[in-house]
mmCIF file with all atom_site columns, C-alpha atoms in Angstrom:
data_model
loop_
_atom_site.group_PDB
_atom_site.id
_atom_site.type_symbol
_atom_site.label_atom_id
_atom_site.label_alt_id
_atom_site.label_comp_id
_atom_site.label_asym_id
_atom_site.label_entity_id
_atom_site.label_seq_id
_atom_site.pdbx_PDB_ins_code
_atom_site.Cartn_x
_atom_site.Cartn_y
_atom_site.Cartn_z
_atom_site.occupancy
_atom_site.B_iso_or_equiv
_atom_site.pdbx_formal_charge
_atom_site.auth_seq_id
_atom_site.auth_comp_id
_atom_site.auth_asym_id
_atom_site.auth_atom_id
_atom_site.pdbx_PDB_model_num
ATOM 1   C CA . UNK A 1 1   ? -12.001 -8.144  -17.968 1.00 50.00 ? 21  UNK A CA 1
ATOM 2   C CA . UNK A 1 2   ? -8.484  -8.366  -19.756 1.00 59.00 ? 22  UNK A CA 1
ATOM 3   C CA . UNK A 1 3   ? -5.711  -6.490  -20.322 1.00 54.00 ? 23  UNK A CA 1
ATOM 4   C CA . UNK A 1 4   ? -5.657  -3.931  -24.024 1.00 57.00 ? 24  UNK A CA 1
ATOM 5   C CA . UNK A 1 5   ? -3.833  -6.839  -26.431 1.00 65.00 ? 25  UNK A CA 1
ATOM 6   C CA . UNK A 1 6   ? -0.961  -4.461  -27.586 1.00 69.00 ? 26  UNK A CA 1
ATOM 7   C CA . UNK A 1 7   ? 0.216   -3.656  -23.734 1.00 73.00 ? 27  UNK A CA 1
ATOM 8   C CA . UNK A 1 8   ? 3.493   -4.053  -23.130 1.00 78.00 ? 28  UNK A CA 1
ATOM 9   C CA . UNK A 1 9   ? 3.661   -3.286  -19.383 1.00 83.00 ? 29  UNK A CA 1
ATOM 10  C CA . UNK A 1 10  ? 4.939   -5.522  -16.700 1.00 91.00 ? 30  UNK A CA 1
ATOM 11  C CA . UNK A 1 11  ? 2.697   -7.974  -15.008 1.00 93.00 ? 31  UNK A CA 1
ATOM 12  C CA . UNK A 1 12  ? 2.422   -7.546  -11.506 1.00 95.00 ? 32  UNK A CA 1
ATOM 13  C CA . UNK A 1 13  ? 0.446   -9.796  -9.211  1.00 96.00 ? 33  UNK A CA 1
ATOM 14  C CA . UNK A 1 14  ? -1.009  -8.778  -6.039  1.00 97.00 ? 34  UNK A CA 1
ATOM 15  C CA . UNK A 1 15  ? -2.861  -10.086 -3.364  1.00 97.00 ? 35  UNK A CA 1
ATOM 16  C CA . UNK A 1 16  ? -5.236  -7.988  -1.406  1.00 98.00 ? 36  UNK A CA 1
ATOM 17  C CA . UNK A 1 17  ? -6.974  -7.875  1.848   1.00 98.00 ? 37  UNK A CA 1
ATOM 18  C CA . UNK A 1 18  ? -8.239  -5.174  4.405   1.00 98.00 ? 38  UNK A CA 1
ATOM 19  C CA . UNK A 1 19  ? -8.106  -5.769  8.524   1.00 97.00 ? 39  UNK A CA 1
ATOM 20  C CA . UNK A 1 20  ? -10.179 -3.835  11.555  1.00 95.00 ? 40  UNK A CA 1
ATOM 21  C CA . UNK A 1 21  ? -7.832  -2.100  13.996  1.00 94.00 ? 41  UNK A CA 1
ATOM 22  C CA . UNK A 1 22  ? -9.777  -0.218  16.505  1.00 89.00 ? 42  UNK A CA 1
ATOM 23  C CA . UNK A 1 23  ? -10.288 0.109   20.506  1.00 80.00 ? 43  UNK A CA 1
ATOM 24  C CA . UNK A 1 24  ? -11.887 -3.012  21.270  1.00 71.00 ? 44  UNK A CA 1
ATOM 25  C CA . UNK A 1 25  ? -8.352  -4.641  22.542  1.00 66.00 ? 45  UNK A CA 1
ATOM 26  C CA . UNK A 1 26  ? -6.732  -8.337  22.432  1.00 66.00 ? 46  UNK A CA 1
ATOM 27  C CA . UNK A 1 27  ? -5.138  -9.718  25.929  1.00 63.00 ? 47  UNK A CA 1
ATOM 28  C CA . UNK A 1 28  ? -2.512  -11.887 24.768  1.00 63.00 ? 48  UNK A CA 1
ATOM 29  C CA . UNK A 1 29  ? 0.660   -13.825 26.672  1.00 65.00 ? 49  UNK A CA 1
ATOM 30  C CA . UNK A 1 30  ? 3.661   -11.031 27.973  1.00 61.00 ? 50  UNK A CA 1
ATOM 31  C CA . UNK A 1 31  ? 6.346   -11.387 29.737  1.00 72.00 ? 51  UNK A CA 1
ATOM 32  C CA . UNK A 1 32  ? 6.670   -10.550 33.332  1.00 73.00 ? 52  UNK A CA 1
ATOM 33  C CA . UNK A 1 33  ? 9.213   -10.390 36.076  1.00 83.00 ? 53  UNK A CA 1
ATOM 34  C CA . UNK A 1 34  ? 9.419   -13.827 37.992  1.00 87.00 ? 54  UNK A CA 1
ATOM 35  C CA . UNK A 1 35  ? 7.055   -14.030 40.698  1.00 87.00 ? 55  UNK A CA 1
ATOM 36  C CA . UNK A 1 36  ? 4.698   -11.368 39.365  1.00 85.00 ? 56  UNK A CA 1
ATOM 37  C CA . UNK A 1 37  ? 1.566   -11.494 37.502  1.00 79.00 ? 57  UNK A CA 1
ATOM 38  C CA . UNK A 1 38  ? 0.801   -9.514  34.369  1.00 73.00 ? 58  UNK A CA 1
ATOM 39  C CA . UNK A 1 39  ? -1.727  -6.656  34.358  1.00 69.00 ? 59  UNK A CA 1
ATOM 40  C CA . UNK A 1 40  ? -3.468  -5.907  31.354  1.00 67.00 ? 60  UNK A CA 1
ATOM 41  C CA . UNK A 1 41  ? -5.720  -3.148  31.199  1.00 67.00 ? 61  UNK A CA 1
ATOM 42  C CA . UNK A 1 42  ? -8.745  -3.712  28.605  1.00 70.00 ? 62  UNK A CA 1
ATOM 43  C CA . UNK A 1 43  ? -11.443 -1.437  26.766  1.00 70.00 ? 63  UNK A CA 1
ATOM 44  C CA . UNK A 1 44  ? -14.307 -2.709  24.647  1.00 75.00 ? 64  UNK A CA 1
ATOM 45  C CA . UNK A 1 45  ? -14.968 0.344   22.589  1.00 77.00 ? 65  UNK A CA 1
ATOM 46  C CA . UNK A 1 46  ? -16.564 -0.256  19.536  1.00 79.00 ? 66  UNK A CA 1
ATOM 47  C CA . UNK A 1 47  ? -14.513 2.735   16.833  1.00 90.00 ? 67  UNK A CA 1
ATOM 48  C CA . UNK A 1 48  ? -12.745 1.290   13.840  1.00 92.00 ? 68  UNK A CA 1
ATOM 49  C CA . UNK A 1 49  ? -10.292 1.896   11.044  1.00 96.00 ? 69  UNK A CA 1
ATOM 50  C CA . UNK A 1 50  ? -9.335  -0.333  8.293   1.00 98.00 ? 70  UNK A CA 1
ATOM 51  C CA . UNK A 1 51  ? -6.133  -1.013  6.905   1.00 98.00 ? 71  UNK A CA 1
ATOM 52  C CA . UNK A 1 52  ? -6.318  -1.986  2.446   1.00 98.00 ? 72  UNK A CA 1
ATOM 53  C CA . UNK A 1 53  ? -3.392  -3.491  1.624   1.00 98.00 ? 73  UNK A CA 1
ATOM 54  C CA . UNK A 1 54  ? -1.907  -5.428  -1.411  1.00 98.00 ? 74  UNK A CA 1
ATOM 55  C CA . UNK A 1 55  ? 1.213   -7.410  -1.745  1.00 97.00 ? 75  UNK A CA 1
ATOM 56  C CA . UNK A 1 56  ? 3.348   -8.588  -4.054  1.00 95.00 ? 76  UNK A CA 1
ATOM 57  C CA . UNK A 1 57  ? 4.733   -11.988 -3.204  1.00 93.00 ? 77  UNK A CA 1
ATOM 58  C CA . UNK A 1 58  ? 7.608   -11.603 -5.869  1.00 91.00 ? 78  UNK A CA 1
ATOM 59  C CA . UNK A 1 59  ? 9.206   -9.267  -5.051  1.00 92.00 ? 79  UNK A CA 1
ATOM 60  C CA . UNK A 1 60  ? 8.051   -8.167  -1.688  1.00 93.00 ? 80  UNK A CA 1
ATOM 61  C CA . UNK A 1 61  ? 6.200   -5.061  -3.007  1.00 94.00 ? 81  UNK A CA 1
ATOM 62  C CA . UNK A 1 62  ? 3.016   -3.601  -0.772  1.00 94.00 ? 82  UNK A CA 1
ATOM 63  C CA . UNK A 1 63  ? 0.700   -0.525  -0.987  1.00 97.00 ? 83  UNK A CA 1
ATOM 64  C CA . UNK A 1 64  ? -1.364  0.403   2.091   1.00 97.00 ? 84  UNK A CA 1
ATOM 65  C CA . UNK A 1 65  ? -4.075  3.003   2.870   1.00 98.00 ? 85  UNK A CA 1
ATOM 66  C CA . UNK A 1 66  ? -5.929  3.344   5.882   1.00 98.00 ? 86  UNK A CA 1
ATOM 67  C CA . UNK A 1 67  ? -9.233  4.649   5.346   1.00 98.00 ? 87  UNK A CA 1
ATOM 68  C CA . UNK A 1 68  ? -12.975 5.116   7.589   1.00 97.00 ? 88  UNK A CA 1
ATOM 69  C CA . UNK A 1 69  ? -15.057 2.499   6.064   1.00 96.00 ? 89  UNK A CA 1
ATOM 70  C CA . UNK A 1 70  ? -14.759 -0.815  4.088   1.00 97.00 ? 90  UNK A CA 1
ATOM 71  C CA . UNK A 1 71  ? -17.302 -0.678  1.273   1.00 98.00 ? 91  UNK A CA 1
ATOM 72  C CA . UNK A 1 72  ? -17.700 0.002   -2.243  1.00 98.00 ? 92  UNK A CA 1
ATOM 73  C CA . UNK A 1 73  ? -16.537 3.852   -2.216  1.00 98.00 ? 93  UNK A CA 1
ATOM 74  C CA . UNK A 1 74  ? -13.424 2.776   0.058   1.00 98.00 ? 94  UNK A CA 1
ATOM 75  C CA . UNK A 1 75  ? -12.521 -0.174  -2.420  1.00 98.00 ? 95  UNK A CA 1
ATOM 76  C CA . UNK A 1 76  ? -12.889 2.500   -5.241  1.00 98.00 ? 96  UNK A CA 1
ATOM 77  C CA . UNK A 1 77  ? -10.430 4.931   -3.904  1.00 98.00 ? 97  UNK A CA 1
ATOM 78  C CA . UNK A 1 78  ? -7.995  2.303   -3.036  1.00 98.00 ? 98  UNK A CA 1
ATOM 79  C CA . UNK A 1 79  ? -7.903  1.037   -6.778  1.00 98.00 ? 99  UNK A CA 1
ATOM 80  C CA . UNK A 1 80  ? -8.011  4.263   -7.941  1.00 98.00 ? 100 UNK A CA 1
ATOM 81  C CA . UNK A 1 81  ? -4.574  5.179   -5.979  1.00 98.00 ? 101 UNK A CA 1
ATOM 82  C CA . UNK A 1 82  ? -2.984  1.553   -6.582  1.00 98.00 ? 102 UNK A CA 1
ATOM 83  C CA . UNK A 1 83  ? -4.029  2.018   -9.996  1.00 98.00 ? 103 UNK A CA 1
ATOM 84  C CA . UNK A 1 84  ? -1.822  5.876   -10.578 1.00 97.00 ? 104 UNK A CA 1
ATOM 85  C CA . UNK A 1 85  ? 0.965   4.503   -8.324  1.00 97.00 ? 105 UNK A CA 1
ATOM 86  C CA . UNK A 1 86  ? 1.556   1.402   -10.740 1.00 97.00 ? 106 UNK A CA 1
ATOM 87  C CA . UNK A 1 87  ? -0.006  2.561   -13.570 1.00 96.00 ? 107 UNK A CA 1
ATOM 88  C CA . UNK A 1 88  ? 3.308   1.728   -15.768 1.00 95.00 ? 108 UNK A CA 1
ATOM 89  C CA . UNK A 1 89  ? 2.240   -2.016  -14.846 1.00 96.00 ? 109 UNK A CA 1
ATOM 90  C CA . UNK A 1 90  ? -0.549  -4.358  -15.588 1.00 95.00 ? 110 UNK A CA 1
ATOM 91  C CA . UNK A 1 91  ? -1.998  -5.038  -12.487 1.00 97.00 ? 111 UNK A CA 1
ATOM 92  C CA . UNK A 1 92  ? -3.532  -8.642  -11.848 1.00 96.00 ? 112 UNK A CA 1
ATOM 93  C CA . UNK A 1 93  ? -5.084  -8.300  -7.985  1.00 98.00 ? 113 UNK A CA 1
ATOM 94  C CA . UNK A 1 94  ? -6.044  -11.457 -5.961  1.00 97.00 ? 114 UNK A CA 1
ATOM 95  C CA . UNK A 1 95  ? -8.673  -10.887 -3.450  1.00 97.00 ? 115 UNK A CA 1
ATOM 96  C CA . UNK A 1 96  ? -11.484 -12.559 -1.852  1.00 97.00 ? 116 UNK A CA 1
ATOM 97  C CA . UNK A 1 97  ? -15.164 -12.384 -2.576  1.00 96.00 ? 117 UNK A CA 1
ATOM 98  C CA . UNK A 1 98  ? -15.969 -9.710  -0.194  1.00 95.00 ? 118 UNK A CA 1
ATOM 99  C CA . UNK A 1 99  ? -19.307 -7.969  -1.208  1.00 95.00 ? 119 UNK A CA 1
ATOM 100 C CA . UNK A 1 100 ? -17.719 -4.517  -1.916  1.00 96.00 ? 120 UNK A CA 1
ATOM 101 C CA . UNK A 1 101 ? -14.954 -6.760  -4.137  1.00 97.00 ? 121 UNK A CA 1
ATOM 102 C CA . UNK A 1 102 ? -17.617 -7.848  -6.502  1.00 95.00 ? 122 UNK A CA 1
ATOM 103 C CA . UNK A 1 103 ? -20.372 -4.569  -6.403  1.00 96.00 ? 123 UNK A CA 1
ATOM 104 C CA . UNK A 1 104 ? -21.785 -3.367  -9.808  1.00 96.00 ? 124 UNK A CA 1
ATOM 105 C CA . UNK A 1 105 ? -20.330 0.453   -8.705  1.00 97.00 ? 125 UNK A CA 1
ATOM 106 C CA . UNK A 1 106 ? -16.576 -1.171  -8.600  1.00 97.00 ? 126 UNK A CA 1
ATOM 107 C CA . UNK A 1 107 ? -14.404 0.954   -11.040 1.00 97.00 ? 127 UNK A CA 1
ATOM 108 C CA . UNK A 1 108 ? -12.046 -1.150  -11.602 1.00 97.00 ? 128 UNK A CA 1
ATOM 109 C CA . UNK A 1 109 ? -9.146  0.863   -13.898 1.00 95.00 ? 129 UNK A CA 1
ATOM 110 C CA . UNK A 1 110 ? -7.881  -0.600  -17.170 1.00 94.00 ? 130 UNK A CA 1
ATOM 111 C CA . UNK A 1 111 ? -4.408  -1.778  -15.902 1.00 95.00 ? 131 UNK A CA 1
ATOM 112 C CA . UNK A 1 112 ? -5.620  -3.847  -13.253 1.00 97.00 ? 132 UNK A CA 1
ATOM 113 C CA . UNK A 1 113 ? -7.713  -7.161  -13.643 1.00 96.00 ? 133 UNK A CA 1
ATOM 114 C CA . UNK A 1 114 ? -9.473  -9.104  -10.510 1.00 97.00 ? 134 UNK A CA 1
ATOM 115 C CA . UNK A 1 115 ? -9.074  -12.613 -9.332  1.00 97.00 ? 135 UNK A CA 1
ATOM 116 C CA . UNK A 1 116 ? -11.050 -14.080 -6.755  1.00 97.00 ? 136 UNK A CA 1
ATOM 117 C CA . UNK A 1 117 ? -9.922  -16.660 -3.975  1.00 96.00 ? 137 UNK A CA 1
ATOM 118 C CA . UNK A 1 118 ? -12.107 -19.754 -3.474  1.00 94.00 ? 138 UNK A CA 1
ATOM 119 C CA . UNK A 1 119 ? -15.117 -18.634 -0.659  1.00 91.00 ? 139 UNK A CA 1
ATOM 120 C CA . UNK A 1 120 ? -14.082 -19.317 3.039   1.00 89.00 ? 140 UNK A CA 1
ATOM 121 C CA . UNK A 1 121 ? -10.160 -19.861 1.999   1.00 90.00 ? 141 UNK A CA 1
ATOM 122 C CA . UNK A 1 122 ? -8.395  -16.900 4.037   1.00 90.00 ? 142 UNK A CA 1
ATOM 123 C CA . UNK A 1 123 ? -5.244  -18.858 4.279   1.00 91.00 ? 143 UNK A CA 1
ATOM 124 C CA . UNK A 1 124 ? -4.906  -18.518 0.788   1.00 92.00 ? 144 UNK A CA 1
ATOM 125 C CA . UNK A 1 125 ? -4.691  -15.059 0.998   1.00 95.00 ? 145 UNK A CA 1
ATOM 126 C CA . UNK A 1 126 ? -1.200  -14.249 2.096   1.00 95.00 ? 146 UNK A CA 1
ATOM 127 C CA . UNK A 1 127 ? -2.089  -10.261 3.173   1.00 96.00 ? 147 UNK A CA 1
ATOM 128 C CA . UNK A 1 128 ? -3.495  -12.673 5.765   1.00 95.00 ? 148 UNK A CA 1
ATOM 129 C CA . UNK A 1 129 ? -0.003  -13.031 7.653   1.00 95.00 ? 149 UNK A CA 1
ATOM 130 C CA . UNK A 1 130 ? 0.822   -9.462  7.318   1.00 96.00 ? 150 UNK A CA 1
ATOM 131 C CA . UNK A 1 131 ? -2.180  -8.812  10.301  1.00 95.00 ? 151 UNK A CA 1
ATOM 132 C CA . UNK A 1 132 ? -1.356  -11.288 12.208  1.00 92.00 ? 152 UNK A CA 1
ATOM 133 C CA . UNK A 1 133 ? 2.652   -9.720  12.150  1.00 93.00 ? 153 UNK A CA 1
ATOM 134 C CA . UNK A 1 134 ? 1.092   -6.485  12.522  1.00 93.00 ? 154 UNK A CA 1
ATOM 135 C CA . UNK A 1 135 ? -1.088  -7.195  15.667  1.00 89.00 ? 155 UNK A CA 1
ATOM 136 C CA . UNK A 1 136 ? 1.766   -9.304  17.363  1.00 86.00 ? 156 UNK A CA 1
ATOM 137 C CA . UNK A 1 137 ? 4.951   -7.271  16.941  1.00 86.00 ? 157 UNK A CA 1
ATOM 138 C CA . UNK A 1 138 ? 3.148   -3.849  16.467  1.00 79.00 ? 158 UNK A CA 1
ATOM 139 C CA . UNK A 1 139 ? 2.045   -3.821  20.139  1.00 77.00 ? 159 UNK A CA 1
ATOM 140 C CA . UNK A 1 140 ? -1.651  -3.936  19.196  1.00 79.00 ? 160 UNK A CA 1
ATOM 141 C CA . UNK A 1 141 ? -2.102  -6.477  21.608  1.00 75.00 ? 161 UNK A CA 1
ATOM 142 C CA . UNK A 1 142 ? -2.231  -5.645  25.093  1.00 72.00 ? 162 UNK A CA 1
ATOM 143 C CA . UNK A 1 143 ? -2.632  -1.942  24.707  1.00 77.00 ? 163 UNK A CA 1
ATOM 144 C CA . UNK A 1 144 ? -5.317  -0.016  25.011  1.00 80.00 ? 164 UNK A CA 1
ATOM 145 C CA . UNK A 1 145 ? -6.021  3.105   22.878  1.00 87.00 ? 165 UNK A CA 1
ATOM 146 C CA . UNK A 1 146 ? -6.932  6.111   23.930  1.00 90.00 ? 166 UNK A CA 1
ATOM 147 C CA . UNK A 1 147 ? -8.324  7.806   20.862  1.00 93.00 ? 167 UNK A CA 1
ATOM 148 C CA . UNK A 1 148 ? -8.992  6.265   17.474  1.00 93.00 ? 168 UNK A CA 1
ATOM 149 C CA . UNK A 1 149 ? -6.292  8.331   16.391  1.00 96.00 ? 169 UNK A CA 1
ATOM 150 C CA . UNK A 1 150 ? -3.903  6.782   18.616  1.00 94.00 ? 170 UNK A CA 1
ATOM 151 C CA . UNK A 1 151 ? -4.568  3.688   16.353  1.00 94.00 ? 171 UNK A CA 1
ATOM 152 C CA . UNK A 1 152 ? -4.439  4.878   13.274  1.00 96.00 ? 172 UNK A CA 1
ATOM 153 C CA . UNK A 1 153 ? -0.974  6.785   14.476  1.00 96.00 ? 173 UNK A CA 1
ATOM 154 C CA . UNK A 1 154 ? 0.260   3.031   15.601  1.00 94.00 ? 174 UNK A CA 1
ATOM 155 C CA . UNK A 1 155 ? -0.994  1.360   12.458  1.00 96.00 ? 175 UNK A CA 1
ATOM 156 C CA . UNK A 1 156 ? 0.228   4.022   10.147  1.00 96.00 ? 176 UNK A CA 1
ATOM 157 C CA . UNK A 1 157 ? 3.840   3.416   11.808  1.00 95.00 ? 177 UNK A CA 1
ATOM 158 C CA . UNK A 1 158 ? 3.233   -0.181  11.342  1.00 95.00 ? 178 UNK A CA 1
ATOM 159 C CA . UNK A 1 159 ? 2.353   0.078   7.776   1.00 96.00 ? 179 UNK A CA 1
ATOM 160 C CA . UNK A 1 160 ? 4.864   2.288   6.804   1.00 95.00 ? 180 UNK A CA 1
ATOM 161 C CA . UNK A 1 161 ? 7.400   -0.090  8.733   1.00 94.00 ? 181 UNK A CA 1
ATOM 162 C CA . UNK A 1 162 ? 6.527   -3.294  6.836   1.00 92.00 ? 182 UNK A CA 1
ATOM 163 C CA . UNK A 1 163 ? 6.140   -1.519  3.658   1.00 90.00 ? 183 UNK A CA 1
ATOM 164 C CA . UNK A 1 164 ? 10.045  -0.481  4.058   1.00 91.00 ? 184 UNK A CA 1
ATOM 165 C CA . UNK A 1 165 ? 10.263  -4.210  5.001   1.00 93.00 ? 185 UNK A CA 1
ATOM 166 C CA . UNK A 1 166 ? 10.869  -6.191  1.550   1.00 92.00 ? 186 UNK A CA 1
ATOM 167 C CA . UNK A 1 167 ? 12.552  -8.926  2.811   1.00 93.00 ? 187 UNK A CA 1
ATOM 168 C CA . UNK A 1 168 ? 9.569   -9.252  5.689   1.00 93.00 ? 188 UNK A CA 1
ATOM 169 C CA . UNK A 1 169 ? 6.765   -8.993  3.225   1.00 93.00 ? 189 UNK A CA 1
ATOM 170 C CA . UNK A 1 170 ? 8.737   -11.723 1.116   1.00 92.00 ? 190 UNK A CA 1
ATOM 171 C CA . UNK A 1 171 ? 9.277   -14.203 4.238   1.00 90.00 ? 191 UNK A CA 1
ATOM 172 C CA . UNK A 1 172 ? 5.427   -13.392 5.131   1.00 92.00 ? 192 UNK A CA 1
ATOM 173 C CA . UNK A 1 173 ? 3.843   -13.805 1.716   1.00 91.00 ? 193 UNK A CA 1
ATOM 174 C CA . UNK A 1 174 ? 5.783   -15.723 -0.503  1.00 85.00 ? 194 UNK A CA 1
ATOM 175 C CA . UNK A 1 175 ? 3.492   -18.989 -0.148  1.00 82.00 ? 195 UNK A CA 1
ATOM 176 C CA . UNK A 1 176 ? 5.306   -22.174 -1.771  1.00 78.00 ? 196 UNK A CA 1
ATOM 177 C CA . UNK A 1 177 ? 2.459   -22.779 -3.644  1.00 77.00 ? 197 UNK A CA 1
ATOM 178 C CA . UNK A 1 178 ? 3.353   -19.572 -5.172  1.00 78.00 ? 198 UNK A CA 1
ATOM 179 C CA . UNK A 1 179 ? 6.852   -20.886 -6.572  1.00 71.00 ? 199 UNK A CA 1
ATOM 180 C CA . UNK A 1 180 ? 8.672   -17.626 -6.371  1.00 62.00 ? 200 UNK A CA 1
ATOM 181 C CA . UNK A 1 181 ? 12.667  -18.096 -4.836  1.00 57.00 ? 201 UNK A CA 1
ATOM 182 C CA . UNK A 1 182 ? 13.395  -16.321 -1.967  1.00 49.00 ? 202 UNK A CA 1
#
């Protein structure tokens, strides 16, 4: 697929990932008083949400939706919405080759064109480090959840934090690889 040849619109490149959040918690190192031990309550509860996000390396740029599943129909309405918000921009989106990525029913809109990641290369990826900021200075670790709205309160917070965040989404995705100047 390529871009209409008499487009004038801004190139902007993306890269684009989704993550699980749900019950099922992570114990991970805390700090404690001297002397005492840490207590960490945990819950294996198997209900899930899933962050879609894209970033722009560039210019620190990212657009997030939370949403029930992660298949075809979910991938649809993302692009649909990433589509409208930048649709004064031609859209080139980086992603892996996640079934729902590559599925005959994608619609894929005409201001945004796919690229796929070599299989099995997540650290390619740079949405990759947003997670692992999310789940470490988010307090998703540790905690346990009482609802599955509880997490989607937390990780709409998060979300909306980073995505205020330009200069974080810069440090955490601008890859040197990438070449962009920080």
């Amino acid at each position: 697929m390529r871009f209409p040849e008499k487009d004038n619109r801004e190139i902007k490149l993306f890269f684009q990932d989704e993550a699980r959040f749900g019950r099922i918690n992570k114990t991970s190192r805390c700090w404690v008083p001297q002397g005492q031990r840490a207590v960490i309550a945990q819950q294996i509860i198997r209900e899930y949400i899933y962050a879609f996000t894209a970033a722009c390396p560039e210019n620190g740029e990212n657009y997030s939706l939370i949403l029930p599943q992660v298949n075809t129909e979910a991938m649809n309405i993302f692009l649909e919405n990433i589509s409208e918000h930048y649709q004064n921009y031609r859209i080139i989106m980086v992603m892996d080759k996640a079934g729902w990525h590559r599925s005959k029913n994608l619609k894929v809109s005409e201001n945004i064109v796919l690229m796929f990641l070599p299989p099995y290369s997540p650290e390619l990826n740079p949405v990759e480090h947003i997670w692992s900021y999310i789940r470490k200075t988010k307090e998703f670790n540790n905690n346990v959840f009482n609802s599955l709205n509880e997490v989607e309160d937390k990780l709409s917070k998060a979300l909306f934090d980073i995505n205020n965040d330009v200069k974080t989404i810069k440090s955490l995705c601008n890859f040197k690889w990438l070449n962009y100047t920080n």
